[in-house]
Amino acid sequence: MENIGGDLTFMTPQPIAAEHLAAMRADGEERRYRAGDMVCEIGERMDRFIYILSGDVEVVDPYTGGRLLPFTIRDGQFLGEIAFLNAGRWTLGMRACADTLTLEVPRVAMLELMADVPELSDHILSVFAARRRRTFEEGRSSLKLIGADLDPAVQRVASFLSRNRIPFQSYDLDGTDDESASLCRLSGHGPAVVFGTDRIIEDPSPRKVASLLGLDLDAAIDETLDLIIVGSGPAGVAAAVYAGSEGLSALVIEDTAIGGQAGTSSRIENYMGFPTGISGADLVYRGQIQAMKFGTRFAMPRRVSALTRNDDGSFCVTLDDEQTVCARAVLVAAGVQYRRLPLDRLQEYEGAGVYYAATEMEARFCARTEAVVVGGGNSAGQAAMYLSRAAHHVHVLVRGDSLAESMSAYLSHRLDADPRITIHYRSQVSALHGDERLRQVTIRSDKYERTIDCSALFIMVGAAPNTEWLSGLVELDAKGFIPTGRDAGGDSSFATSHPGIYAVGDVRSGSVKRVASAVGEGSVVVSAIWSYLDRTAREAESRPEGALQGVA
């Protein structure tokens, strides 16, 4: 199955070409470090591209002060990883272990150079992606999560980091190794999130961790952007790629994790170009890298609570902390969310046995026990296949008497053939049991009722559109989805009833609920948005100064 980047172990270091290095010198400056000097500190912004002209740099173990990895980064190589594209923060310290001379280029200038020179961009992105893959798979980070096995708040942070492919290390509270014991003492022997050696995050949440890592909006964006994209599923990220490549200033706002519902799919095998399959998270993550390369910005986890239209025709979205960001056009790619089941104690067990995604993080909580997946769509089927590797047995509950209309044939055939999976037709969950965590689930069908030991229930049923924040500016259908094109009187296939607001993906009325179609819609809509922005800009230029420009 395809991964997020190449295998760094087998990649031969290649120096940057002489002509590219000369171009970097035009915007950068040389800097000298003595042996023992810190080149980058944990928590610092990745605000510059650092190329080593001569010398040697090592990754520092923040707890021992020694060298963390057996290799060093030498002359002809450069520092950093994918977080550089979005002005993220260093999660590992870098120290000169010999007198070192570097060439350091401001981040914005380096991104502009990469956009102009594709060969340079390809080289840097390949190394950055490979480093992210290695650090993510090995958990090489100064971000430590303690007690995710017991604490729902730490679990939510772990799920957020895992789904966004951000490296971290997780420790159980009862760990017996020296590092676990040291971290538990540092955290006061309770669940916590630790960043570096001395920063304890109290009442941990994805938002607090995202702010530490530079993934959130640190300050208000004063300028009016060309485009705000709400949602980062396949449709939103595809639009982000094409918007950036067309030179539009764009911001993607995501409330949970890059990938949307597709990001919870552990293995997609029917997406063209990936014959061995790829996880939904890795597929969309690749698109995010492309979009950031072209200058599109991302902010998460931030929820949009309201949308308003200004007198000049632009739009402002209000975020969950009352911060506002404005743009000349809005693309709604917010997708849908799984519906909550009408069960007693459901909210109590969310994050403590009840989950809405099946990634590696959630799979660890059903190891050697039975798991229950509710749903008959592709996401539910892929989750069942993935969880069956860890769980003793997986039960799939389907309301109907067939999967033919809701699940791809190849996937339903695999579920039927897997002895570790049982499909229960015409069935549903009727009760949840446990103490502070889910321990048992009662299943009821038209033929029987049974209670099974189960520590993980995965709910992947229903599709409630995320449209409540549109504040009445856009017409919705009876189910809350957004009509577009002819159905809305729009001037393009993805235009809504309100000029300047477009919709793509699962949130659109009548959309095909497939990753490939979402990517196609996100790619195509940018052409219509560009035409709208160009037309309104020309109209504004021809309008007499002081004339009324819009209606609030």
Coordinates of C-alpha atoms in Angstrom, one line a residue:
M1 CA 0.0 0.0 0.0
E2 CA 1.2 3.5 -0.8
N3 CA 2.7 5.7 2.0
I4 CA 2.9 9.4 2.6
G5 CA 6.6 9.6 1.5
G6 CA 9.6 7.6 0.4
D7 CA 11.7 5.5 2.7
L8 CA 14.5 7.7 4.0
T9 CA 16.6 4.7 4.8
F10 CA 17.1 3.9 1.1
M11 CA 17.3 7.5 -0.2
T12 CA 20.8 8.7 -1.3
P13 CA 21.5 12.3 -0.1
Q14 CA 21.8 14.6 -3.1
P15 CA 23.2 18.1 -2.8
I16 CA 21.2 21.0 -4.3
A17 CA 22.3 21.9 -7.8
A18 CA 24.8 24.7 -8.2
E19 CA 22.4 26.9 -10.2
H20 CA 19.6 26.4 -7.5
L21 CA 22.1 27.2 -4.8
A22 CA 23.0 30.4 -6.5
A23 CA 19.4 31.4 -6.7
M24 CA 19.0 30.7 -3.0
R25 CA 22.0 33.0 -2.2
A26 CA 20.2 35.9 -3.8
D27 CA 17.6 35.8 -1.0
G28 CA 19.5 34.2 1.8
E29 CA 22.4 34.9 4.1
E30 CA 25.2 32.8 5.6
R31 CA 25.3 32.1 9.3
R32 CA 28.0 30.4 11.4
Y33 CA 27.5 28.1 14.4
R34 CA 30.1 26.9 16.8
A35 CA 30.1 23.2 17.9
G36 CA 27.5 22.9 20.6
D37 CA 25.3 25.9 19.4
M38 CA 21.6 25.2 18.9
V39 CA 20.6 25.7 15.3
C40 CA 16.9 25.2 16.0
E41 CA 15.0 25.0 19.3
I42 CA 11.9 23.0 20.1
G43 CA 8.8 25.1 19.6
E44 CA 10.5 27.7 17.3
R45 CA 8.8 28.6 14.0
M46 CA 10.1 27.1 10.9
D47 CA 10.6 30.5 9.4
R48 CA 13.7 29.9 7.3
F49 CA 15.1 27.2 5.1
I50 CA 18.5 26.0 6.4
Y51 CA 21.0 24.5 4.0
I52 CA 24.4 23.3 5.4
L53 CA 27.3 24.6 3.4
S54 CA 29.9 22.9 5.7
G55 CA 29.8 21.2 9.1
D56 CA 27.6 18.7 10.9
V57 CA 24.2 19.0 12.7
E58 CA 22.6 16.4 15.0
V59 CA 19.1 15.8 16.4
V60 CA 19.1 16.4 20.1
D61 CA 17.4 14.2 22.7
P62 CA 15.6 16.8 24.8
Y63 CA 15.6 14.5 27.9
T64 CA 19.3 13.4 28.0
G65 CA 20.9 16.3 26.0
G66 CA 22.7 13.6 23.9
R67 CA 22.3 12.7 20.2
L68 CA 18.8 11.2 19.5
L69 CA 19.6 9.6 16.2
P70 CA 22.7 7.7 15.1
F71 CA 23.2 9.8 11.9
T72 CA 23.9 13.5 11.4
I73 CA 22.9 16.0 8.7
R74 CA 26.0 17.1 6.8
D75 CA 27.2 19.6 4.2
G76 CA 25.1 19.5 1.1
Q77 CA 22.0 18.6 3.0
F78 CA 19.2 20.7 4.6
L79 CA 17.1 20.7 7.8
G80 CA 13.4 20.6 8.2
E81 CA 10.3 18.6 7.2
I82 CA 6.8 19.1 5.8
A83 CA 5.8 21.5 8.6
F84 CA 8.0 24.1 6.9
L85 CA 5.4 24.6 4.2
N86 CA 2.8 25.8 6.7
A87 CA 5.2 27.7 9.0
G88 CA 4.9 25.0 11.7
R89 CA 7.2 24.6 14.7
W90 CA 10.2 22.4 15.3
T91 CA 9.3 19.4 17.4
L92 CA 13.0 18.3 17.7
G93 CA 16.0 20.4 18.5
M94 CA 18.9 20.7 16.1
R95 CA 22.5 21.3 17.3
A96 CA 25.8 21.9 15.5
C97 CA 28.2 19.1 16.5
A98 CA 31.1 20.7 14.6
D99 CA 31.7 24.3 13.5
T100 CA 29.0 24.7 10.9
L101 CA 28.3 27.2 8.1
T102 CA 24.7 27.5 6.8
L103 CA 22.8 29.3 4.1
E104 CA 19.5 30.4 5.5
V105 CA 16.6 31.7 3.3
P106 CA 13.4 33.2 4.6
R107 CA 10.5 30.8 4.3
V108 CA 8.4 33.0 2.0
A109 CA 11.2 33.7 -0.3
M110 CA 12.1 30.0 -0.4
L111 CA 8.5 29.0 -1.2
E112 CA 8.5 31.5 -4.1
L113 CA 11.7 30.0 -5.4
M114 CA 10.4 26.5 -5.1
A115 CA 7.3 27.5 -7.1
D116 CA 9.5 28.9 -9.8
V117 CA 11.9 26.0 -10.0
P118 CA 10.1 22.6 -10.1
E119 CA 13.3 20.6 -9.9
L120 CA 14.3 22.3 -6.7
S121 CA 10.7 21.9 -5.3
D122 CA 10.7 18.1 -6.2
H123 CA 14.0 17.6 -4.4
I124 CA 13.0 19.4 -1.2
L125 CA 9.5 18.0 -1.0
S126 CA 10.7 14.4 -1.5
V127 CA 13.1 14.7 1.4
F128 CA 10.6 16.6 3.6
A129 CA 7.9 14.0 3.0
A130 CA 10.3 11.1 3.7
R131 CA 11.4 12.7 7.0
R132 CA 7.7 13.2 8.0
R133 CA 7.0 9.5 7.2
R134 CA 10.0 8.3 9.2
T135 CA 9.3 10.5 12.3
F136 CA 5.6 9.7 12.2
E137 CA 6.2 5.9 12.0
E138 CA 8.9 6.0 14.6
G139 CA 7.2 8.5 16.8
R140 CA 10.2 10.8 16.9
S141 CA 8.9 13.9 18.5
S142 CA 9.1 16.0 21.7
L143 CA 5.4 15.8 21.9
K144 CA 4.5 13.1 24.5
L145 CA 1.0 11.9 25.3
I146 CA 0.6 10.2 28.7
G147 CA -2.4 8.1 29.5
A148 CA -4.3 7.9 26.2
D149 CA -5.3 4.4 27.2
L150 CA -7.4 5.8 30.0
D151 CA -8.2 9.5 29.4
P152 CA -10.7 10.5 26.7
A153 CA -9.2 14.0 26.4
V154 CA -5.7 12.6 25.7
Q155 CA -7.3 10.1 23.3
R156 CA -8.9 13.0 21.3
V157 CA -5.5 14.7 21.0
A158 CA -3.9 11.4 19.9
S159 CA -6.6 10.9 17.3
F160 CA -6.2 14.4 16.0
L161 CA -2.4 14.0 15.7
S162 CA -2.6 10.6 14.1
R163 CA -5.2 11.6 11.5
N164 CA -3.1 14.6 10.6
R165 CA 0.1 12.6 10.3
I166 CA 1.8 14.6 13.1
P167 CA 4.6 12.7 14.9
F168 CA 4.1 12.0 18.7
Q169 CA 4.8 9.4 21.3
S170 CA 2.2 7.8 23.5
Y171 CA 2.8 6.3 26.9
D172 CA 0.6 4.3 29.2
L173 CA 0.3 5.4 32.8
D174 CA 1.5 2.1 34.0
G175 CA 4.6 2.0 31.7
T176 CA 7.6 0.4 33.4
D177 CA 10.5 1.7 31.3
D178 CA 12.7 4.5 32.5
E179 CA 11.3 7.1 30.0
S180 CA 7.7 6.3 30.9
A181 CA 8.5 6.6 34.6
S182 CA 10.2 9.9 34.1
L183 CA 7.4 11.3 32.1
C184 CA 4.8 10.2 34.6
R185 CA 6.7 12.0 37.3
L186 CA 6.9 15.1 35.1
S187 CA 3.1 15.0 34.5
G188 CA 2.3 14.4 38.2
H189 CA 1.4 10.7 37.6
G190 CA -1.8 11.6 35.7
P191 CA -2.9 11.8 32.1
A192 CA -1.2 14.7 30.3
V193 CA 0.4 16.1 27.2
V194 CA 4.0 17.1 27.4
F195 CA 5.8 19.2 24.9
G196 CA 9.6 19.4 25.2
T197 CA 11.0 18.9 28.7
D198 CA 9.0 21.3 30.8
R199 CA 5.8 22.3 29.1
I200 CA 2.7 20.5 30.5
I201 CA -0.5 21.1 28.7
E202 CA -3.3 21.2 31.2
D203 CA -6.8 20.1 30.1
P204 CA -5.4 18.9 26.8
S205 CA -7.3 19.5 23.6
P206 CA -6.6 19.3 19.9
R207 CA -6.9 23.1 19.7
K208 CA -4.2 23.7 22.4
V209 CA -1.8 21.2 20.8
A210 CA -2.4 22.6 17.3
S211 CA -1.5 26.1 18.6
L212 CA 1.7 24.8 20.0
L213 CA 2.6 23.2 16.7
G214 CA 1.7 26.3 14.6
L215 CA -1.3 24.7 12.9
D216 CA -3.8 27.2 14.1
L217 CA -4.3 30.9 13.1
D218 CA -1.9 32.7 15.4
A219 CA -3.3 36.1 14.6
A220 CA -6.0 37.8 12.6
I221 CA -5.6 37.7 8.8
D222 CA -6.0 41.4 8.0
E223 CA -6.2 41.2 4.3
T224 CA -9.2 40.0 2.3
L225 CA -8.4 36.7 0.7
D226 CA -9.5 35.5 -2.6
L227 CA -11.1 32.3 -1.3
I228 CA -12.0 30.6 1.9
I229 CA -12.5 26.9 1.7
V230 CA -14.5 25.4 4.6
G231 CA -13.6 21.7 5.0
S232 CA -10.5 19.7 4.0
G233 CA -11.9 16.4 2.7
P234 CA -10.9 15.3 -0.8
A235 CA -13.1 18.0 -2.5
G236 CA -11.7 20.8 -0.3
V237 CA -8.1 19.8 -0.6
A238 CA -8.4 19.3 -4.4
A239 CA -9.8 22.9 -4.6
A240 CA -6.9 24.1 -2.4
V241 CA -4.4 22.6 -4.8
Y242 CA -6.0 24.2 -7.9
A243 CA -6.6 27.5 -6.2
G244 CA -3.0 27.8 -5.2
S245 CA -1.8 26.8 -8.6
E246 CA -4.0 29.5 -10.2
G247 CA -2.4 32.1 -8.0
L248 CA -5.4 32.7 -5.7
S249 CA -4.8 33.5 -2.0
A250 CA -6.7 30.8 -0.2
L251 CA -7.2 29.5 3.3
V252 CA -8.6 26.1 4.2
I253 CA -10.4 25.9 7.6
E254 CA -10.9 22.4 9.1
D255 CA -12.6 21.6 12.4
T256 CA -11.2 18.1 12.9
A257 CA -8.5 16.6 10.6
I258 CA -7.3 16.7 7.0
G259 CA -9.2 14.2 5.0
G260 CA -12.7 14.5 6.4
Q261 CA -14.6 11.2 6.4
A262 CA -12.3 9.9 3.7
G263 CA -9.5 10.3 6.1
T264 CA -10.9 7.6 8.3
S265 CA -10.7 5.1 5.5
S266 CA -7.8 2.8 6.2
R267 CA -7.5 1.4 2.7
I268 CA -9.0 2.7 -0.5
E269 CA -8.3 0.3 -3.4
N270 CA -10.6 1.6 -6.2
Y271 CA -9.0 5.1 -6.6
M272 CA -7.3 5.3 -9.9
G273 CA -3.5 5.3 -9.8
F274 CA -3.1 3.3 -6.6
P275 CA -3.4 -0.4 -7.5
T276 CA -2.1 -1.6 -4.1
G277 CA -4.4 0.8 -2.3
I278 CA -3.8 3.9 -0.1
S279 CA -5.3 5.1 3.1
G280 CA -7.7 8.0 2.8
A281 CA -5.6 10.0 5.2
D282 CA -2.4 9.5 3.1
L283 CA -4.2 10.3 -0.1
V284 CA -5.5 13.6 1.1
Y285 CA -2.3 14.4 3.0
R286 CA -0.5 14.3 -0.3
G287 CA -2.9 16.8 -1.7
Q288 CA -2.3 19.0 1.3
I289 CA 1.4 19.0 0.6
Q290 CA 0.7 20.1 -3.0
A291 CA -1.6 22.8 -1.9
M292 CA 0.9 24.2 0.7
K293 CA 3.6 24.1 -2.0
F294 CA 1.5 26.5 -4.1
G295 CA 0.9 28.8 -1.1
T296 CA -2.5 27.7 0.2
R297 CA -2.8 28.0 4.0
F298 CA -4.5 25.7 6.4
A299 CA -5.9 26.3 9.8
M300 CA -7.1 23.6 12.2
P301 CA -8.9 22.6 14.3
R302 CA -11.2 25.6 13.8
R303 CA -14.9 25.5 13.4
V304 CA -16.8 28.1 11.4
S305 CA -19.9 29.2 13.3
A306 CA -21.4 31.9 11.0
L307 CA -21.1 33.5 7.5
T308 CA -21.9 37.1 6.7
R309 CA -21.8 39.1 3.5
N310 CA -20.3 42.6 3.5
D311 CA -21.4 45.7 1.6
D312 CA -18.6 45.4 -0.8
G313 CA -19.7 41.9 -1.8
S314 CA -17.0 40.0 0.1
F315 CA -17.8 37.4 2.8
C316 CA -16.6 36.9 6.4
V317 CA -16.6 33.7 8.3
T318 CA -16.8 33.8 12.1
L319 CA -14.7 31.1 13.9
D320 CA -15.4 29.4 17.2
D321 CA -13.5 32.0 19.2
E322 CA -15.2 35.0 17.4
Q323 CA -12.2 35.6 15.2
T324 CA -13.2 36.6 11.7
V325 CA -11.5 36.0 8.3
C326 CA -12.8 37.5 5.1
A327 CA -12.6 36.6 1.4
R328 CA -14.1 37.5 -1.9
A329 CA -15.5 34.0 -2.4
V330 CA -16.4 31.0 -0.3
L331 CA -16.3 27.3 -1.1
V332 CA -18.4 25.0 1.0
A333 CA -16.6 21.6 1.2
A334 CA -17.7 20.8 4.8
G335 CA -19.0 17.4 4.0
V336 CA -21.2 15.4 6.3
Q337 CA -20.8 13.9 9.7
Y338 CA -21.9 10.6 11.1
R339 CA -25.1 10.7 13.0
R340 CA -25.2 10.0 16.7
L341 CA -27.3 7.0 17.6
P342 CA -30.2 7.5 20.1
L343 CA -28.5 5.5 22.9
D344 CA -28.4 6.1 26.6
R345 CA -24.9 7.0 27.8
L346 CA -23.6 7.5 24.2
Q347 CA -22.0 10.9 24.9
E348 CA -20.5 9.6 28.1
Y349 CA -18.6 6.9 26.2
E350 CA -17.5 9.0 23.2
G351 CA -13.7 8.8 23.3
A352 CA -13.9 6.1 26.0
G353 CA -15.1 3.3 23.8
V354 CA -17.3 5.0 21.2
Y355 CA -15.5 6.3 18.1
Y356 CA -16.3 7.8 14.7
A357 CA -13.0 7.0 13.0
A358 CA -11.0 3.8 12.7
T359 CA -7.4 4.7 12.5
E360 CA -4.3 3.2 14.1
M361 CA -5.0 5.2 17.3
E362 CA -8.5 3.8 17.7
A363 CA -7.5 0.3 16.7
R364 CA -5.2 -0.1 19.7
F365 CA -8.3 0.1 22.0
C366 CA -9.9 -3.0 20.5
A367 CA -6.8 -5.2 20.6
R368 CA -7.6 -8.8 21.7
T369 CA -11.3 -8.0 22.2
E370 CA -14.4 -7.8 20.1
A371 CA -15.3 -4.6 18.1
V372 CA -18.6 -3.5 16.7
V373 CA -19.0 -1.4 13.5
V374 CA -22.3 0.2 12.8
G375 CA -22.9 1.1 9.1
G376 CA -23.2 -0.4 5.6
G377 CA -21.1 2.0 3.5
N378 CA -17.5 1.8 2.2
S379 CA -16.1 3.6 5.3
A380 CA -17.7 1.0 7.6
G381 CA -16.4 -1.9 5.4
Q382 CA -12.9 -0.5 5.3
A383 CA -13.0 0.0 9.1
A384 CA -14.1 -3.6 9.7
M385 CA -11.3 -5.0 7.5
Y386 CA -8.7 -2.8 9.2
L387 CA -9.9 -3.5 12.8
S388 CA -10.0 -7.2 12.1
R389 CA -6.2 -7.2 12.2
A390 CA -6.2 -6.1 15.9
A391 CA -9.5 -7.2 17.3
H392 CA -10.4 -10.8 18.3
H393 CA -13.5 -10.4 16.2
V394 CA -15.4 -7.7 14.4
H395 CA -19.2 -7.4 14.2
V396 CA -20.7 -5.3 11.4
L397 CA -24.3 -4.1 12.0
V398 CA -26.4 -3.3 9.0
R399 CA -30.1 -2.1 9.1
G400 CA -31.0 -3.6 5.8
D401 CA -30.8 -7.1 4.4
S402 CA -28.0 -6.5 1.9
L403 CA -24.9 -4.4 1.2
A404 CA -25.3 -4.4 -2.5
E405 CA -26.6 -0.8 -2.8
S406 CA -24.3 0.8 -0.2
M407 CA -20.9 -0.9 -0.4
S408 CA -18.5 -1.6 -3.3
A409 CA -18.7 -5.3 -4.4
Y410 CA -15.0 -6.0 -3.8
L411 CA -15.3 -4.8 -0.2
S412 CA -18.5 -6.7 0.7
H413 CA -17.1 -9.9 -0.8
R414 CA -14.0 -9.5 1.4
L415 CA -16.1 -9.0 4.5
D416 CA -18.1 -12.2 3.7
A417 CA -14.9 -14.2 3.2
D418 CA -13.1 -13.0 6.4
P419 CA -13.7 -15.5 9.3
R420 CA -12.9 -12.7 11.8
I421 CA -15.8 -10.6 10.6
T422 CA -19.5 -11.3 11.1
I423 CA -22.2 -9.3 9.3
H424 CA -25.5 -8.9 11.2
Y425 CA -28.3 -7.9 8.9
R426 CA -31.5 -6.1 10.1
S427 CA -29.7 -5.3 13.4
Q428 CA -28.8 -2.4 15.6
V429 CA -27.2 -1.5 18.9
S430 CA -29.8 -1.3 21.6
A431 CA -27.7 -0.6 24.7
L432 CA -24.3 0.3 26.0
H433 CA -22.8 -1.1 29.2
G434 CA -19.7 -0.3 31.3
D435 CA -18.1 1.8 34.0
E436 CA -15.9 4.7 33.1
R437 CA -15.3 2.9 29.7
L438 CA -17.4 0.9 27.4
R439 CA -17.3 -2.8 28.3
Q440 CA -20.3 -4.4 26.6
V441 CA -22.8 -3.8 23.7
T442 CA -26.2 -5.2 23.3
I443 CA -27.2 -6.1 19.7
R444 CA -30.8 -6.5 18.7
S445 CA -32.2 -7.9 15.4
D446 CA -35.6 -9.1 14.3
K447 CA -34.5 -12.6 15.3
Y448 CA -32.4 -12.3 18.5
E449 CA -30.9 -10.0 21.1
R450 CA -27.4 -10.7 22.6
T451 CA -24.9 -8.8 24.7
I452 CA -21.2 -9.1 23.8
D453 CA -18.0 -8.0 25.5
C454 CA -16.8 -5.0 23.5
S455 CA -14.5 -2.2 24.3
A456 CA -14.8 -0.3 21.0
L457 CA -17.9 0.7 19.1
F458 CA -17.4 2.5 15.7
I459 CA -20.4 4.5 14.5
M460 CA -20.4 5.1 10.7
V461 CA -24.0 5.5 9.8
G462 CA -26.1 8.4 8.4
A463 CA -25.0 11.6 6.8
A464 CA -25.9 14.9 8.4
P465 CA -24.6 17.8 6.2
N466 CA -22.5 20.5 7.9
T467 CA -24.4 23.5 6.8
E468 CA -25.8 25.1 9.9
W469 CA -23.2 27.9 9.8
L470 CA -24.3 29.3 6.4
S471 CA -26.6 31.7 8.3
G472 CA -29.4 31.5 5.7
L473 CA -27.4 33.0 2.9
V474 CA -27.7 29.8 0.8
E475 CA -30.8 27.8 0.0
L476 CA -30.8 24.2 1.4
D477 CA -32.9 21.2 0.4
A478 CA -35.3 19.5 2.8
K479 CA -32.4 17.4 4.3
G480 CA -30.0 20.3 4.7
F481 CA -27.9 19.7 1.7
I482 CA -26.9 22.5 -0.8
P483 CA -28.5 22.6 -4.2
T484 CA -26.2 23.8 -6.9
G485 CA -26.2 24.6 -10.6
R486 CA -29.6 24.7 -12.3
D487 CA -31.3 23.5 -9.1
A488 CA -30.1 26.7 -7.4
G489 CA -30.2 29.1 -10.4
G490 CA -26.4 29.3 -10.3
D491 CA -24.2 30.2 -13.2
S492 CA -22.0 27.1 -13.0
S493 CA -22.5 23.5 -11.9
F494 CA -21.3 24.1 -8.4
A495 CA -22.6 27.6 -7.8
T496 CA -25.2 27.9 -5.0
S497 CA -28.2 30.2 -4.8
H498 CA -25.9 33.1 -3.6
P499 CA -23.3 34.5 -6.0
G500 CA -19.8 34.0 -4.8
I501 CA -20.6 30.9 -2.7
Y502 CA -19.9 27.5 -4.2
A503 CA -20.3 24.0 -2.9
V504 CA -18.6 20.7 -3.7
G505 CA -18.4 17.2 -2.3
D506 CA -20.8 15.3 0.0
V507 CA -22.4 18.5 1.3
R508 CA -23.8 19.2 -2.2
S509 CA -27.3 18.0 -2.9
G510 CA -27.2 15.0 -5.3
S511 CA -23.5 14.5 -5.1
V512 CA -21.9 11.0 -5.7
K513 CA -20.5 9.9 -2.4
R514 CA -17.1 8.7 -3.7
V515 CA -13.6 10.1 -3.2
A516 CA -12.9 10.3 -7.0
S517 CA -16.0 12.4 -7.7
A518 CA -15.2 14.7 -4.8
V519 CA -11.7 15.3 -6.1
G520 CA -13.1 16.0 -9.5
E521 CA -15.6 18.5 -8.2
G522 CA -12.9 20.3 -6.1
S523 CA -10.7 20.5 -9.1
V524 CA -13.3 21.8 -11.6
V525 CA -15.0 24.4 -9.3
V526 CA -11.8 26.6 -9.1
S527 CA -12.3 27.6 -12.8
A528 CA -15.7 29.0 -12.0
I529 CA -14.5 30.7 -8.9
W530 CA -11.6 32.3 -10.8
S531 CA -14.1 33.6 -13.4
Y532 CA -16.3 35.0 -10.7
L533 CA -13.4 36.8 -9.0
D534 CA -12.2 38.2 -12.3
R535 CA -15.7 39.4 -13.3
T536 CA -16.4 41.1 -9.9
A537 CA -13.0 42.7 -9.9
R538 CA -13.6 44.2 -13.3
E539 CA -17.1 45.4 -12.3
A540 CA -15.7 47.0 -9.2
E541 CA -13.1 48.9 -11.3
S542 CA -15.8 50.2 -13.6
R543 CA -18.1 51.3 -10.8
P544 CA -18.1 55.0 -10.0
E545 CA -16.3 55.9 -6.8
G546 CA -18.6 56.0 -3.9
A547 CA -21.4 54.0 -5.6
L548 CA -23.3 51.4 -3.6
Q549 CA -21.4 48.1 -4.0
G550 CA -23.6 45.5 -2.4
V551 CA -26.4 44.8 0.0
A552 CA -25.6 43.3 3.5

